Amino acid sequence: MNWLKTVCKEAVIDFQNAELHDIEIRTIKNQENEGIFPISPVSQFLIAPYILEKRFKTIQTSIPSTIGYTDKILCDVVKHFKVIREVISQNQIQSIQIEDLKNSSKEIFIDMIKCKTLNELVKDVYFKTENDIISDNDFGYGNQIHYQLLDDQLNFKVKATSETKEILEFIEKTYLDREGKFTLRPSGWFLEEELKNSLSLSLFGQIVNTIYLTVNLTNNQVLYVDLIKK
């Protein structure tokens, strides 16, 4: 595959978050009966792993906070979760943690899967096939190999819809601007030649400098996608 090159593990994980001091964690609880809300593209992107992940009773997502974007997260995303935590350091919100997806939002999301109304990027990353919708998402990690995508062999000129641009902007304004890196775990991805034409890789390549894939050597399943902006 001429669009990839093998790299060492250290190249992928060579990022460290800034150390925070005097941390305060403020918990905000949302009630289940607060209402039913439409699920925006950004919320779809964040909710999808909670729908797929059945191995753990509770998972948590931490979203880096940035000036001018925190209010959007608080207004748009957190209303779908029962527990929200603000991580505060030096009198500023550093990140927002979301946990325990509301049943009402879960039901709406599952209806969106059935009605095929999910955002194109969310579907491509997490629900490539019908099997992904009902699978246990049971990853066999095994021995791993790491690849870097070669820009000159890929098409990064695919145009995103306005809704998909919202997701790309979210990734940029939070994870990439604050941490320089965003890691996601796709579902139903395998290292095959056709993967280089993936909508997701084409769009992600427009907002980052480098993309790494971590692959299971046994079955060629793509375990992680690391987006790096230096």
PDB file of C-alpha atoms in Angstrom:
ATOM      1  CA  MET A   1       0.000   0.000   0.000  1.00  0.00           C
ATOM      2  CA  ASN A   2       1.831   3.068  -1.286  1.00  0.00           C
ATOM      3  CA  TRP A   3      -0.286   5.486   0.789  1.00  0.00           C
ATOM      4  CA  LEU A   4       1.148   4.298   4.124  1.00  0.00           C
ATOM      5  CA  LYS A   5       4.504   4.038   5.827  1.00  0.00           C
ATOM      6  CA  THR A   6       5.336   2.097   8.975  1.00  0.00           C
ATOM      7  CA  VAL A   7       6.313   4.160  12.022  1.00  0.00           C
ATOM      8  CA  CYS A   8       7.369   3.334  15.571  1.00  0.00           C
ATOM      9  CA  LYS A   9       4.935   3.503  18.475  1.00  0.00           C
ATOM     10  CA  GLU A  10       6.819   6.446  19.981  1.00  0.00           C
ATOM     11  CA  ALA A  11       5.940   8.606  16.976  1.00  0.00           C
ATOM     12  CA  VAL A  12       2.252   8.105  17.674  1.00  0.00           C
ATOM     13  CA  ILE A  13       2.270   8.684  21.439  1.00  0.00           C
ATOM     14  CA  ASP A  14       4.833  11.504  21.606  1.00  0.00           C
ATOM     15  CA  PHE A  15       2.357  14.002  23.013  1.00  0.00           C
ATOM     16  CA  GLN A  16       1.895  15.112  26.612  1.00  0.00           C
ATOM     17  CA  ASN A  17      -0.818  17.342  27.986  1.00  0.00           C
ATOM     18  CA  ALA A  18       0.154  20.364  30.054  1.00  0.00           C
ATOM     19  CA  GLU A  19       0.128  19.650  33.773  1.00  0.00           C
ATOM     20  CA  LEU A  20      -2.689  21.354  35.684  1.00  0.00           C
ATOM     21  CA  HIS A  21      -2.340  22.736  39.204  1.00  0.00           C
ATOM     22  CA  ASP A  22      -4.884  23.411  41.976  1.00  0.00           C
ATOM     23  CA  ILE A  23      -7.588  21.442  40.219  1.00  0.00           C
ATOM     24  CA  GLU A  24     -11.217  21.783  41.262  1.00  0.00           C
ATOM     25  CA  ILE A  25     -13.880  19.467  39.870  1.00  0.00           C
ATOM     26  CA  ARG A  26     -17.427  20.805  39.817  1.00  0.00           C
ATOM     27  CA  THR A  27     -20.207  18.270  39.165  1.00  0.00           C
ATOM     28  CA  ILE A  28     -23.451  19.223  37.465  1.00  0.00           C
ATOM     29  CA  LYS A  29     -26.247  16.664  37.343  1.00  0.00           C
ATOM     30  CA  ASN A  30     -28.840  16.643  34.569  1.00  0.00           C
ATOM     31  CA  GLN A  31     -32.175  15.025  35.304  1.00  0.00           C
ATOM     32  CA  GLU A  32     -33.520  12.340  32.963  1.00  0.00           C
ATOM     33  CA  ASN A  33     -36.907  14.052  32.736  1.00  0.00           C
ATOM     34  CA  GLU A  34     -35.603  17.445  31.620  1.00  0.00           C
ATOM     35  CA  GLY A  35     -36.939  16.902  28.115  1.00  0.00           C
ATOM     36  CA  ILE A  36     -36.187  15.400  24.736  1.00  0.00           C
ATOM     37  CA  PHE A  37     -33.685  17.285  22.597  1.00  0.00           C
ATOM     38  CA  PRO A  38     -32.671  16.970  18.947  1.00  0.00           C
ATOM     39  CA  ILE A  39     -29.165  15.603  18.476  1.00  0.00           C
ATOM     40  CA  SER A  40     -26.814  17.915  16.598  1.00  0.00           C
ATOM     41  CA  PRO A  41     -23.975  16.599  14.394  1.00  0.00           C
ATOM     42  CA  VAL A  42     -21.401  17.315  17.125  1.00  0.00           C
ATOM     43  CA  SER A  43     -23.535  15.533  19.715  1.00  0.00           C
ATOM     44  CA  GLN A  44     -23.945  12.573  17.348  1.00  0.00           C
ATOM     45  CA  PHE A  45     -20.163  12.344  17.060  1.00  0.00           C
ATOM     46  CA  LEU A  46     -19.757  12.265  20.844  1.00  0.00           C
ATOM     47  CA  ILE A  47     -22.706   9.973  21.566  1.00  0.00           C
ATOM     48  CA  ALA A  48     -21.798   7.281  19.007  1.00  0.00           C
ATOM     49  CA  PRO A  49     -19.117   5.555  21.170  1.00  0.00           C
ATOM     50  CA  TYR A  50     -21.639   5.270  24.035  1.00  0.00           C
ATOM     51  CA  ILE A  51     -24.021   3.403  21.726  1.00  0.00           C
ATOM     52  CA  LEU A  52     -21.312   1.007  20.549  1.00  0.00           C
ATOM     53  CA  GLU A  53     -19.456   0.407  23.788  1.00  0.00           C
ATOM     54  CA  LYS A  54     -21.125  -2.456  25.654  1.00  0.00           C
ATOM     55  CA  ARG A  55     -18.182  -3.894  27.533  1.00  0.00           C
ATOM     56  CA  PHE A  56     -18.134  -1.225  30.224  1.00  0.00           C
ATOM     57  CA  LYS A  57     -21.069   0.001  32.290  1.00  0.00           C
ATOM     58  CA  THR A  58     -19.723   3.542  32.429  1.00  0.00           C
ATOM     59  CA  ILE A  59     -17.485   5.460  30.064  1.00  0.00           C
ATOM     60  CA  GLN A  60     -16.450   9.080  30.249  1.00  0.00           C
ATOM     61  CA  THR A  61     -15.485  11.642  27.631  1.00  0.00           C
ATOM     62  CA  SER A  62     -13.288  14.625  28.434  1.00  0.00           C
ATOM     63  CA  ILE A  63     -13.603  17.650  26.128  1.00  0.00           C
ATOM     64  CA  PRO A  64     -10.885  20.338  26.309  1.00  0.00           C
ATOM     65  CA  SER A  65     -12.307  23.792  26.904  1.00  0.00           C
ATOM     66  CA  THR A  66     -11.375  26.763  24.718  1.00  0.00           C
ATOM     67  CA  ILE A  67     -12.367  30.417  24.883  1.00  0.00           C
ATOM     68  CA  GLY A  68     -15.475  31.066  22.818  1.00  0.00           C
ATOM     69  CA  TYR A  69     -16.347  27.389  22.449  1.00  0.00           C
ATOM     70  CA  THR A  70     -17.128  26.231  25.982  1.00  0.00           C
ATOM     71  CA  ASP A  71     -20.599  27.787  25.968  1.00  0.00           C
ATOM     72  CA  LYS A  72     -21.415  25.940  22.749  1.00  0.00           C
ATOM     73  CA  ILE A  73     -20.465  22.624  24.360  1.00  0.00           C
ATOM     74  CA  LEU A  74     -22.479  23.400  27.479  1.00  0.00           C
ATOM     75  CA  CYS A  75     -25.547  24.372  25.447  1.00  0.00           C
ATOM     76  CA  ASP A  76     -25.396  21.725  22.751  1.00  0.00           C
ATOM     77  CA  VAL A  77     -23.771  18.564  24.050  1.00  0.00           C
ATOM     78  CA  VAL A  78     -24.166  18.191  27.799  1.00  0.00           C
ATOM     79  CA  LYS A  79     -27.978  18.149  27.742  1.00  0.00           C
ATOM     80  CA  HIS A  80     -27.754  14.564  26.455  1.00  0.00           C
ATOM     81  CA  PHE A  81     -25.862  13.324  29.536  1.00  0.00           C
ATOM     82  CA  LYS A  82     -26.861  12.857  33.155  1.00  0.00           C
ATOM     83  CA  VAL A  83     -23.514  13.793  34.684  1.00  0.00           C
ATOM     84  CA  ILE A  84     -21.337  16.736  33.662  1.00  0.00           C
ATOM     85  CA  ARG A  85     -18.123  17.755  35.359  1.00  0.00           C
ATOM     86  CA  GLU A  86     -16.182  20.962  34.893  1.00  0.00           C
ATOM     87  CA  VAL A  87     -12.450  20.641  35.546  1.00  0.00           C
ATOM     88  CA  ILE A  88     -11.251  24.018  36.794  1.00  0.00           C
ATOM     89  CA  SER A  89      -7.684  25.249  37.223  1.00  0.00           C
ATOM     90  CA  GLN A  90      -6.498  28.813  37.812  1.00  0.00           C
ATOM     91  CA  ASN A  91     -10.148  29.965  37.842  1.00  0.00           C
ATOM     92  CA  GLN A  92     -10.733  28.747  34.302  1.00  0.00           C
ATOM     93  CA  ILE A  93     -12.624  25.760  32.930  1.00  0.00           C
ATOM     94  CA  GLN A  94      -9.944  23.493  31.467  1.00  0.00           C
ATOM     95  CA  SER A  95     -12.172  20.661  30.297  1.00  0.00           C
ATOM     96  CA  ILE A  96     -15.718  19.346  30.444  1.00  0.00           C
ATOM     97  CA  GLN A  97     -16.358  15.701  31.283  1.00  0.00           C
ATOM     98  CA  ILE A  98     -19.549  13.998  30.148  1.00  0.00           C
ATOM     99  CA  GLU A  99     -20.837  10.681  31.477  1.00  0.00           C
ATOM    100  CA  ASP A 100     -23.967   8.508  31.580  1.00  0.00           C
ATOM    101  CA  LEU A 101     -25.924   9.041  28.357  1.00  0.00           C
ATOM    102  CA  LYS A 102     -29.610   9.819  28.918  1.00  0.00           C
ATOM    103  CA  ASN A 103     -32.018   7.071  27.900  1.00  0.00           C
ATOM    104  CA  SER A 104     -34.097   9.525  25.877  1.00  0.00           C
ATOM    105  CA  SER A 105     -31.070  10.606  23.824  1.00  0.00           C
ATOM    106  CA  LYS A 106     -30.013   6.979  23.351  1.00  0.00           C
ATOM    107  CA  GLU A 107     -33.449   6.107  21.972  1.00  0.00           C
ATOM    108  CA  ILE A 108     -33.393   9.060  19.570  1.00  0.00           C
ATOM    109  CA  PHE A 109     -29.923   8.103  18.369  1.00  0.00           C
ATOM    110  CA  ILE A 110     -30.937   4.490  17.733  1.00  0.00           C
ATOM    111  CA  ASP A 111     -33.939   5.757  15.756  1.00  0.00           C
ATOM    112  CA  MET A 112     -31.560   7.875  13.674  1.00  0.00           C
ATOM    113  CA  ILE A 113     -29.522   4.748  12.909  1.00  0.00           C
ATOM    114  CA  LYS A 114     -32.645   2.863  11.825  1.00  0.00           C
ATOM    115  CA  CYS A 115     -33.911   5.787   9.733  1.00  0.00           C
ATOM    116  CA  LYS A 116     -30.457   6.342   8.215  1.00  0.00           C
ATOM    117  CA  THR A 117     -30.374  10.006   9.253  1.00  0.00           C
ATOM    118  CA  LEU A 118     -26.982  10.030  10.971  1.00  0.00           C
ATOM    119  CA  ASN A 119     -24.429  12.567   9.829  1.00  0.00           C
ATOM    120  CA  GLU A 120     -22.201  11.243   7.032  1.00  0.00           C
ATOM    121  CA  LEU A 121     -18.986  11.499   9.073  1.00  0.00           C
ATOM    122  CA  VAL A 122     -20.498   9.833  12.146  1.00  0.00           C
ATOM    123  CA  LYS A 123     -21.761   6.987   9.990  1.00  0.00           C
ATOM    124  CA  ASP A 124     -18.416   6.552   8.229  1.00  0.00           C
ATOM    125  CA  VAL A 125     -16.394   6.491  11.459  1.00  0.00           C
ATOM    126  CA  TYR A 126     -18.685   4.417  13.656  1.00  0.00           C
ATOM    127  CA  PHE A 127     -21.349   2.669  11.580  1.00  0.00           C
ATOM    128  CA  LYS A 128     -19.799   1.635   8.273  1.00  0.00           C
ATOM    129  CA  THR A 129     -21.938  -1.511   8.028  1.00  0.00           C
ATOM    130  CA  GLU A 130     -25.205  -2.746   9.474  1.00  0.00           C
ATOM    131  CA  ASN A 131     -23.204  -5.276  11.497  1.00  0.00           C
ATOM    132  CA  ASP A 132     -21.519  -2.463  13.423  1.00  0.00           C
ATOM    133  CA  ILE A 133     -24.879  -1.332  14.736  1.00  0.00           C
ATOM    134  CA  ILE A 134     -25.628  -4.586  16.522  1.00  0.00           C
ATOM    135  CA  SER A 135     -22.130  -5.869  17.282  1.00  0.00           C
ATOM    136  CA  ASP A 136     -20.525  -5.878  20.719  1.00  0.00           C
ATOM    137  CA  ASN A 137     -17.663  -3.860  19.273  1.00  0.00           C
ATOM    138  CA  ASP A 138     -15.343  -6.454  20.789  1.00  0.00           C
ATOM    139  CA  PHE A 139     -11.859  -5.413  19.752  1.00  0.00           C
ATOM    140  CA  GLY A 140      -9.128  -8.036  19.653  1.00  0.00           C
ATOM    141  CA  TYR A 141      -6.116  -5.830  20.231  1.00  0.00           C
ATOM    142  CA  GLY A 142      -3.328  -8.403  19.846  1.00  0.00           C
ATOM    143  CA  ASN A 143      -0.016  -7.323  18.334  1.00  0.00           C
ATOM    144  CA  GLN A 144      -0.165  -3.887  16.795  1.00  0.00           C
ATOM    145  CA  ILE A 145       1.535  -2.009  13.986  1.00  0.00           C
ATOM    146  CA  HIS A 146       1.479   1.741  13.400  1.00  0.00           C
ATOM    147  CA  TYR A 147       1.232   3.549  10.084  1.00  0.00           C
ATOM    148  CA  GLN A 148       1.444   7.146   8.933  1.00  0.00           C
ATOM    149  CA  LEU A 149      -0.670   8.242   5.990  1.00  0.00           C
ATOM    150  CA  LEU A 150       1.265   9.775   3.093  1.00  0.00           C
ATOM    151  CA  ASP A 151      -0.396  13.018   2.033  1.00  0.00           C
ATOM    152  CA  ASP A 152       0.684  12.905  -1.593  1.00  0.00           C
ATOM    153  CA  GLN A 153      -1.109   9.593  -2.120  1.00  0.00           C
ATOM    154  CA  LEU A 154      -4.497  10.657  -0.737  1.00  0.00           C
ATOM    155  CA  ASN A 155      -7.367  12.854  -1.843  1.00  0.00           C
ATOM    156  CA  PHE A 156      -8.024  15.611   0.686  1.00  0.00           C
ATOM    157  CA  LYS A 157     -10.271  17.673  -1.612  1.00  0.00           C
ATOM    158  CA  VAL A 158     -13.604  16.103  -0.664  1.00  0.00           C
ATOM    159  CA  LYS A 159     -16.128  18.795   0.250  1.00  0.00           C
ATOM    160  CA  ALA A 160     -17.835  18.519   3.615  1.00  0.00           C
ATOM    161  CA  THR A 161     -21.496  19.365   4.152  1.00  0.00           C
ATOM    162  CA  SER A 162     -22.296  22.261   6.485  1.00  0.00           C
ATOM    163  CA  GLU A 163     -23.250  19.796   9.237  1.00  0.00           C
ATOM    164  CA  THR A 164     -20.022  17.842   8.850  1.00  0.00           C
ATOM    165  CA  LYS A 165     -18.047  21.098   9.009  1.00  0.00           C
ATOM    166  CA  GLU A 166     -19.537  21.583  12.494  1.00  0.00           C
ATOM    167  CA  ILE A 167     -17.889  18.346  13.635  1.00  0.00           C
ATOM    168  CA  LEU A 168     -14.552  19.221  12.053  1.00  0.00           C
ATOM    169  CA  GLU A 169     -14.662  22.653  13.675  1.00  0.00           C
ATOM    170  CA  PHE A 170     -15.445  21.049  17.034  1.00  0.00           C
ATOM    171  CA  ILE A 171     -12.407  18.768  16.772  1.00  0.00           C
ATOM    172  CA  GLU A 172     -10.225  21.733  15.778  1.00  0.00           C
ATOM    173  CA  LYS A 173     -11.453  24.201  18.406  1.00  0.00           C
ATOM    174  CA  THR A 174     -11.214  21.762  21.303  1.00  0.00           C
ATOM    175  CA  TYR A 175      -8.799  18.847  21.020  1.00  0.00           C
ATOM    176  CA  LEU A 176      -6.465  20.127  18.313  1.00  0.00           C
ATOM    177  CA  ASP A 177      -6.175  23.738  19.499  1.00  0.00           C
ATOM    178  CA  ARG A 178      -5.623  22.711  23.123  1.00  0.00           C
ATOM    179  CA  GLU A 179      -3.759  19.419  22.839  1.00  0.00           C
ATOM    180  CA  GLY A 180      -2.516  19.206  19.267  1.00  0.00           C
ATOM    181  CA  LYS A 181      -3.918  15.684  18.990  1.00  0.00           C
ATOM    182  CA  PHE A 182      -7.219  13.843  18.780  1.00  0.00           C
ATOM    183  CA  THR A 183      -7.571  10.061  19.027  1.00  0.00           C
ATOM    184  CA  LEU A 184     -10.673   8.185  17.961  1.00  0.00           C
ATOM    185  CA  ARG A 185     -11.543   4.513  17.819  1.00  0.00           C
ATOM    186  CA  PRO A 186     -13.470   3.706  14.641  1.00  0.00           C
ATOM    187  CA  SER A 187     -15.783   0.734  14.253  1.00  0.00           C
ATOM    188  CA  GLY A 188     -15.742  -1.646  11.309  1.00  0.00           C
ATOM    189  CA  TRP A 189     -12.504  -0.307   9.815  1.00  0.00           C
ATOM    190  CA  PHE A 190     -10.001  -2.709   8.298  1.00  0.00           C
ATOM    191  CA  LEU A 191      -6.720  -1.975   6.601  1.00  0.00           C
ATOM    192  CA  GLU A 192      -7.653  -2.487   2.960  1.00  0.00           C
ATOM    193  CA  GLU A 193      -6.732  -0.572  -0.165  1.00  0.00           C
ATOM    194  CA  GLU A 194     -10.166   1.026  -0.371  1.00  0.00           C
ATOM    195  CA  LEU A 195      -9.696   2.614   3.063  1.00  0.00           C
ATOM    196  CA  LYS A 196      -7.543   5.325   1.496  1.00  0.00           C
ATOM    197  CA  ASN A 197     -10.724   6.627  -0.184  1.00  0.00           C
ATOM    198  CA  SER A 198     -12.535   6.867   3.140  1.00  0.00           C
ATOM    199  CA  LEU A 199     -14.641   9.994   3.569  1.00  0.00           C
ATOM    200  CA  SER A 200     -13.339  10.352   7.128  1.00  0.00           C
ATOM    201  CA  LEU A 201      -9.649  10.253   6.216  1.00  0.00           C
ATOM    202  CA  SER A 202     -10.241  12.690   3.369  1.00  0.00           C
ATOM    203  CA  LEU A 203     -11.946  15.180   5.684  1.00  0.00           C
ATOM    204  CA  PHE A 204      -9.593  14.735   8.634  1.00  0.00           C
ATOM    205  CA  GLY A 205      -6.653  15.346   6.302  1.00  0.00           C
ATOM    206  CA  GLN A 206      -7.994  18.853   5.704  1.00  0.00           C
ATOM    207  CA  ILE A 207      -7.623  19.907   9.354  1.00  0.00           C
ATOM    208  CA  VAL A 208      -4.446  18.134  10.521  1.00  0.00           C
ATOM    209  CA  ASN A 209      -0.848  17.731   9.403  1.00  0.00           C
ATOM    210  CA  THR A 210      -0.463  14.039  10.175  1.00  0.00           C
ATOM    211  CA  ILE A 211      -2.714  10.984  10.505  1.00  0.00           C
ATOM    212  CA  TYR A 212      -1.623   7.730  12.145  1.00  0.00           C
ATOM    213  CA  LEU A 213      -3.423   4.379  12.093  1.00  0.00           C
ATOM    214  CA  THR A 214      -2.916   1.696  14.737  1.00  0.00           C
ATOM    215  CA  VAL A 215      -3.761  -1.714  13.296  1.00  0.00           C
ATOM    216  CA  ASN A 216      -4.225  -5.192  14.762  1.00  0.00           C
ATOM    217  CA  LEU A 217      -1.697  -7.414  12.975  1.00  0.00           C
ATOM    218  CA  THR A 218      -3.866 -10.502  13.341  1.00  0.00           C
ATOM    219  CA  ASN A 219      -6.988  -9.349  11.535  1.00  0.00           C
ATOM    220  CA  ASN A 220      -6.002  -5.940  10.046  1.00  0.00           C
ATOM    221  CA  GLN A 221      -8.628  -4.146  12.114  1.00  0.00           C
ATOM    222  CA  VAL A 222      -7.962  -0.431  12.569  1.00  0.00           C
ATOM    223  CA  LEU A 223      -7.981   0.124  16.330  1.00  0.00           C
ATOM    224  CA  TYR A 224      -7.152   3.803  16.554  1.00  0.00           C
ATOM    225  CA  VAL A 225      -6.906   6.867  14.343  1.00  0.00           C
ATOM    226  CA  ASP A 226      -4.632   9.630  15.668  1.00  0.00           C
ATOM    227  CA  LEU A 227      -5.025  13.116  14.232  1.00  0.00           C
ATOM    228  CA  ILE A 228      -1.978  15.346  14.814  1.00  0.00           C
ATOM    229  CA  LYS A 229      -1.817  19.112  14.347  1.00  0.00           C
ATOM    230  CA  LYS A 230       1.629  20.587  14.983  1.00  0.00           C
TER     231      LYS A 230
END
